[in-house]
Amino acid sequence: MAVYFIRQVGTNLIKVGWAKEPTERMKTLQTGSPHAFELLAVGDGGAREEHALHRRFAEAHVRGEWFRMSGDIALAIAL
């Protein structure tokens, strides 16, 4: 399992999720969206770690699993 950060290209929107295969998950998301995505980072974790990140980034929450890029998210991606 892995936690991933996907950015909608040309925006500051970041999806924080988890999947067995983040690259495959991004392809699935891409198929259903007219926007291009890029995989920014992948780390160890599953649903528990994803939920913890969602709580940590609550102030940047937009909708569902999407967040606006913040300093805290940038720091998490850099780790």
mmCIF file with all atom_site columns, N, CA and C in Angstrom, residues 32-63:
data_model
loop_
_atom_site.group_PDB
_atom_site.id
_atom_site.type_symbol
_atom_site.label_atom_id
_atom_site.label_alt_id
_atom_site.label_comp_id
_atom_site.label_asym_id
_atom_site.label_entity_id
_atom_site.label_seq_id
_atom_site.pdbx_PDB_ins_code
_atom_site.Cartn_x
_atom_site.Cartn_y
_atom_site.Cartn_z
_atom_site.occupancy
_atom_site.B_iso_or_equiv
_atom_site.pdbx_formal_charge
_atom_site.auth_seq_id
_atom_site.auth_comp_id
_atom_site.auth_asym_id
_atom_site.auth_atom_id
_atom_site.pdbx_PDB_model_num
ATOM 1  N N  . GLY A 1 32 ? -10.955 9.446  -16.477 1.00 0.00 ? 32 GLY A N  1
ATOM 2  C CA . GLY A 1 32 ? -12.222 10.106 -16.208 1.00 0.00 ? 32 GLY A CA 1
ATOM 3  C C  . GLY A 1 32 ? -12.142 11.610 -16.094 1.00 0.00 ? 32 GLY A C  1
ATOM 4  N N  . SER A 1 33 ? -11.027 12.210 -16.461 1.00 0.00 ? 33 SER A N  1
ATOM 5  C CA . SER A 1 33 ? -10.860 13.649 -16.287 1.00 0.00 ? 33 SER A CA 1
ATOM 6  C C  . SER A 1 33 ? -10.285 14.296 -17.544 1.00 0.00 ? 33 SER A C  1
ATOM 7  N N  . PRO A 1 34 ? -10.760 15.495 -17.877 1.00 0.00 ? 34 PRO A N  1
ATOM 8  C CA . PRO A 1 34 ? -10.184 16.207 -19.011 1.00 0.00 ? 34 PRO A CA 1
ATOM 9  C C  . PRO A 1 34 ? -8.872  16.911 -18.646 1.00 0.00 ? 34 PRO A C  1
ATOM 10 N N  . HIS A 1 35 ? -8.518  16.895 -17.359 1.00 0.00 ? 35 HIS A N  1
ATOM 11 C CA . HIS A 1 35 ? -7.307  17.579 -16.892 1.00 0.00 ? 35 HIS A CA 1
ATOM 12 C C  . HIS A 1 35 ? -6.137  16.604 -16.814 1.00 0.00 ? 35 HIS A C  1
ATOM 13 N N  . ALA A 1 36 ? -4.952  17.094 -17.099 1.00 0.00 ? 36 ALA A N  1
ATOM 14 C CA . ALA A 1 36 ? -3.746  16.266 -16.979 1.00 0.00 ? 36 ALA A CA 1
ATOM 15 C C  . ALA A 1 36 ? -3.330  16.207 -15.510 1.00 0.00 ? 36 ALA A C  1
ATOM 16 N N  . PHE A 1 37 ? -2.808  15.046 -15.093 1.00 0.00 ? 37 PHE A N  1
ATOM 17 C CA . PHE A 1 37 ? -2.329  14.849 -13.735 1.00 0.00 ? 37 PHE A CA 1
ATOM 18 C C  . PHE A 1 37 ? -0.856  14.472 -13.762 1.00 0.00 ? 37 PHE A C  1
ATOM 19 N N  . GLU A 1 38 ? -0.181  14.770 -12.649 1.00 0.00 ? 38 GLU A N  1
ATOM 20 C CA . GLU A 1 38 ? 1.190   14.305 -12.476 1.00 0.00 ? 38 GLU A CA 1
ATOM 21 C C  . GLU A 1 38 ? 1.344   13.762 -11.061 1.00 0.00 ? 38 GLU A C  1
ATOM 22 N N  . LEU A 1 39 ? 2.042   12.658 -10.952 1.00 0.00 ? 39 LEU A N  1
ATOM 23 C CA . LEU A 1 39 ? 2.310   12.036 -9.666  1.00 0.00 ? 39 LEU A CA 1
ATOM 24 C C  . LEU A 1 39 ? 3.493   12.758 -9.034  1.00 0.00 ? 39 LEU A C  1
ATOM 25 N N  . LEU A 1 40 ? 3.257   13.406 -7.891  1.00 0.00 ? 40 LEU A N  1
ATOM 26 C CA . LEU A 1 40 ? 4.307   14.188 -7.238  1.00 0.00 ? 40 LEU A CA 1
ATOM 27 C C  . LEU A 1 40 ? 5.133   13.383 -6.254  1.00 0.00 ? 40 LEU A C  1
ATOM 28 N N  . ALA A 1 41 ? 4.466   12.515 -5.505  1.00 0.00 ? 41 ALA A N  1
ATOM 29 C CA . ALA A 1 41 ? 5.188   11.760 -4.473  1.00 0.00 ? 41 ALA A CA 1
ATOM 30 C C  . ALA A 1 41 ? 4.398   10.527 -4.078  1.00 0.00 ? 41 ALA A C  1
ATOM 31 N N  . VAL A 1 42 ? 5.127   9.529  -3.612  1.00 0.00 ? 42 VAL A N  1
ATOM 32 C CA . VAL A 1 42 ? 4.542   8.284  -3.124  1.00 0.00 ? 42 VAL A CA 1
ATOM 33 C C  . VAL A 1 42 ? 5.293   7.897  -1.860  1.00 0.00 ? 42 VAL A C  1
ATOM 34 N N  . GLY A 1 43 ? 4.559   7.463  -0.856  1.00 0.00 ? 43 GLY A N  1
ATOM 35 C CA . GLY A 1 43 ? 5.187   7.018  0.388   1.00 0.00 ? 43 GLY A CA 1
ATOM 36 C C  . GLY A 1 43 ? 4.468   5.811  0.936   1.00 0.00 ? 43 GLY A C  1
ATOM 37 N N  . ASP A 1 44 ? 5.064   5.166  1.920   1.00 0.00 ? 44 ASP A N  1
ATOM 38 C CA . ASP A 1 44 ? 4.445   4.009  2.553   1.00 0.00 ? 44 ASP A CA 1
ATOM 39 C C  . ASP A 1 44 ? 3.191   4.430  3.299   1.00 0.00 ? 44 ASP A C  1
ATOM 40 N N  . GLY A 1 45 ? 2.173   3.598  3.258   1.00 0.00 ? 45 GLY A N  1
ATOM 41 C CA . GLY A 1 45 ? 0.970   3.873  4.025   1.00 0.00 ? 45 GLY A CA 1
ATOM 42 C C  . GLY A 1 45 ? -0.266  3.377  3.326   1.00 0.00 ? 45 GLY A C  1
ATOM 43 N N  . GLY A 1 46 ? -1.355  3.445  4.054   1.00 0.00 ? 46 GLY A N  1
ATOM 44 C CA . GLY A 1 46 ? -2.647  3.020  3.547   1.00 0.00 ? 46 GLY A CA 1
ATOM 45 C C  . GLY A 1 46 ? -3.721  3.982  4.012   1.00 0.00 ? 46 GLY A C  1
ATOM 46 N N  . ALA A 1 47 ? -4.901  3.461  4.260   1.00 0.00 ? 47 ALA A N  1
ATOM 47 C CA . ALA A 1 47 ? -6.047  4.293  4.618   1.00 0.00 ? 47 ALA A CA 1
ATOM 48 C C  . ALA A 1 47 ? -5.803  5.091  5.901   1.00 0.00 ? 47 ALA A C  1
ATOM 49 N N  . ARG A 1 48 ? -5.197  4.480  6.890   1.00 0.00 ? 48 ARG A N  1
ATOM 50 C CA . ARG A 1 48 ? -4.945  5.181  8.168   1.00 0.00 ? 48 ARG A CA 1
ATOM 51 C C  . ARG A 1 48 ? -4.042  6.399  7.958   1.00 0.00 ? 48 ARG A C  1
ATOM 52 N N  . GLU A 1 49 ? -2.974  6.223  7.203   1.00 0.00 ? 49 GLU A N  1
ATOM 53 C CA . GLU A 1 49 ? -2.047  7.334  6.955   1.00 0.00 ? 49 GLU A CA 1
ATOM 54 C C  . GLU A 1 49 ? -2.709  8.408  6.087   1.00 0.00 ? 49 GLU A C  1
ATOM 55 N N  . GLU A 1 50 ? -3.509  7.959  5.118   1.00 0.00 ? 50 GLU A N  1
ATOM 56 C CA . GLU A 1 50 ? -4.228  8.916  4.278   1.00 0.00 ? 50 GLU A CA 1
ATOM 57 C C  . GLU A 1 50 ? -5.158  9.777  5.129   1.00 0.00 ? 50 GLU A C  1
ATOM 58 N N  . HIS A 1 51 ? -5.925  9.173  6.006   1.00 0.00 ? 51 HIS A N  1
ATOM 59 C CA . HIS A 1 51 ? -6.851  9.930  6.858   1.00 0.00 ? 51 HIS A CA 1
ATOM 60 C C  . HIS A 1 51 ? -6.098  10.898 7.762   1.00 0.00 ? 51 HIS A C  1
ATOM 61 N N  . ALA A 1 52 ? -4.946  10.472 8.271   1.00 0.00 ? 52 ALA A N  1
ATOM 62 C CA . ALA A 1 52 ? -4.140  11.363 9.110   1.00 0.00 ? 52 ALA A CA 1
ATOM 63 C C  . ALA A 1 52 ? -3.676  12.577 8.305   1.00 0.00 ? 52 ALA A C  1
ATOM 64 N N  . LEU A 1 53 ? -3.281  12.354 7.052   1.00 0.00 ? 53 LEU A N  1
ATOM 65 C CA . LEU A 1 53 ? -2.864  13.472 6.194   1.00 0.00 ? 53 LEU A CA 1
ATOM 66 C C  . LEU A 1 53 ? -4.041  14.389 5.894   1.00 0.00 ? 53 LEU A C  1
ATOM 67 N N  . HIS A 1 54 ? -5.216  13.829 5.651   1.00 0.00 ? 54 HIS A N  1
ATOM 68 C CA . HIS A 1 54 ? -6.402  14.650 5.400   1.00 0.00 ? 54 HIS A CA 1
ATOM 69 C C  . HIS A 1 54 ? -6.694  15.548 6.603   1.00 0.00 ? 54 HIS A C  1
ATOM 70 N N  . ARG A 1 55 ? -6.572  15.010 7.806   1.00 0.00 ? 55 ARG A N  1
ATOM 71 C CA . ARG A 1 55 ? -6.774  15.835 9.008   1.00 0.00 ? 55 ARG A CA 1
ATOM 72 C C  . ARG A 1 55 ? -5.687  16.902 9.114   1.00 0.00 ? 55 ARG A C  1
ATOM 73 N N  . ARG A 1 56 ? -4.458  16.526 8.831   1.00 0.00 ? 56 ARG A N  1
ATOM 74 C CA . ARG A 1 56 ? -3.323  17.464 8.912   1.00 0.00 ? 56 ARG A CA 1
ATOM 75 C C  . ARG A 1 56 ? -3.485  18.632 7.934   1.00 0.00 ? 56 ARG A C  1
ATOM 76 N N  . PHE A 1 57 ? -4.046  18.354 6.762   1.00 0.00 ? 57 PHE A N  1
ATOM 77 C CA . PHE A 1 57 ? -4.193  19.381 5.723   1.00 0.00 ? 57 PHE A CA 1
ATOM 78 C C  . PHE A 1 57 ? -5.594  19.999 5.695   1.00 0.00 ? 57 PHE A C  1
ATOM 79 N N  . ALA A 1 58 ? -6.378  19.836 6.739   1.00 0.00 ? 58 ALA A N  1
ATOM 80 C CA . ALA A 1 58 ? -7.786  20.262 6.758   1.00 0.00 ? 58 ALA A CA 1
ATOM 81 C C  . ALA A 1 58 ? -7.981  21.718 6.324   1.00 0.00 ? 58 ALA A C  1
ATOM 82 N N  . GLU A 1 59 ? -7.084  22.595 6.704   1.00 0.00 ? 59 GLU A N  1
ATOM 83 C CA . GLU A 1 59 ? -7.236  24.023 6.350   1.00 0.00 ? 59 GLU A CA 1
ATOM 84 C C  . GLU A 1 59 ? -7.132  24.254 4.849   1.00 0.00 ? 59 GLU A C  1
ATOM 85 N N  . ALA A 1 60 ? -6.500  23.344 4.127   1.00 0.00 ? 60 ALA A N  1
ATOM 86 C CA . ALA A 1 60 ? -6.320  23.486 2.675   1.00 0.00 ? 60 ALA A CA 1
ATOM 87 C C  . ALA A 1 60 ? -7.349  22.663 1.890   1.00 0.00 ? 60 ALA A C  1
ATOM 88 N N  . HIS A 1 61 ? -8.298  22.045 2.587   1.00 0.00 ? 61 HIS A N  1
ATOM 89 C CA . HIS A 1 61 ? -9.272  21.157 1.952   1.00 0.00 ? 61 HIS A CA 1
ATOM 90 C C  . HIS A 1 61 ? -10.154 21.911 0.958   1.00 0.00 ? 61 HIS A C  1
ATOM 91 N N  . VAL A 1 62 ? -10.356 21.309 -0.218  1.00 0.00 ? 62 VAL A N  1
ATOM 92 C CA . VAL A 1 62 ? -11.224 21.867 -1.255  1.00 0.00 ? 62 VAL A CA 1
ATOM 93 C C  . VAL A 1 62 ? -12.493 21.030 -1.351  1.00 0.00 ? 62 VAL A C  1
ATOM 94 N N  . ARG A 1 63 ? -12.320 19.753 -1.667  1.00 0.00 ? 63 ARG A N  1
ATOM 95 C CA . ARG A 1 63 ? -13.453 18.842 -1.814  1.00 0.00 ? 63 ARG A CA 1
ATOM 96 C C  . ARG A 1 63 ? -12.931 17.411 -1.878  1.00 0.00 ? 63 ARG A C  1
#
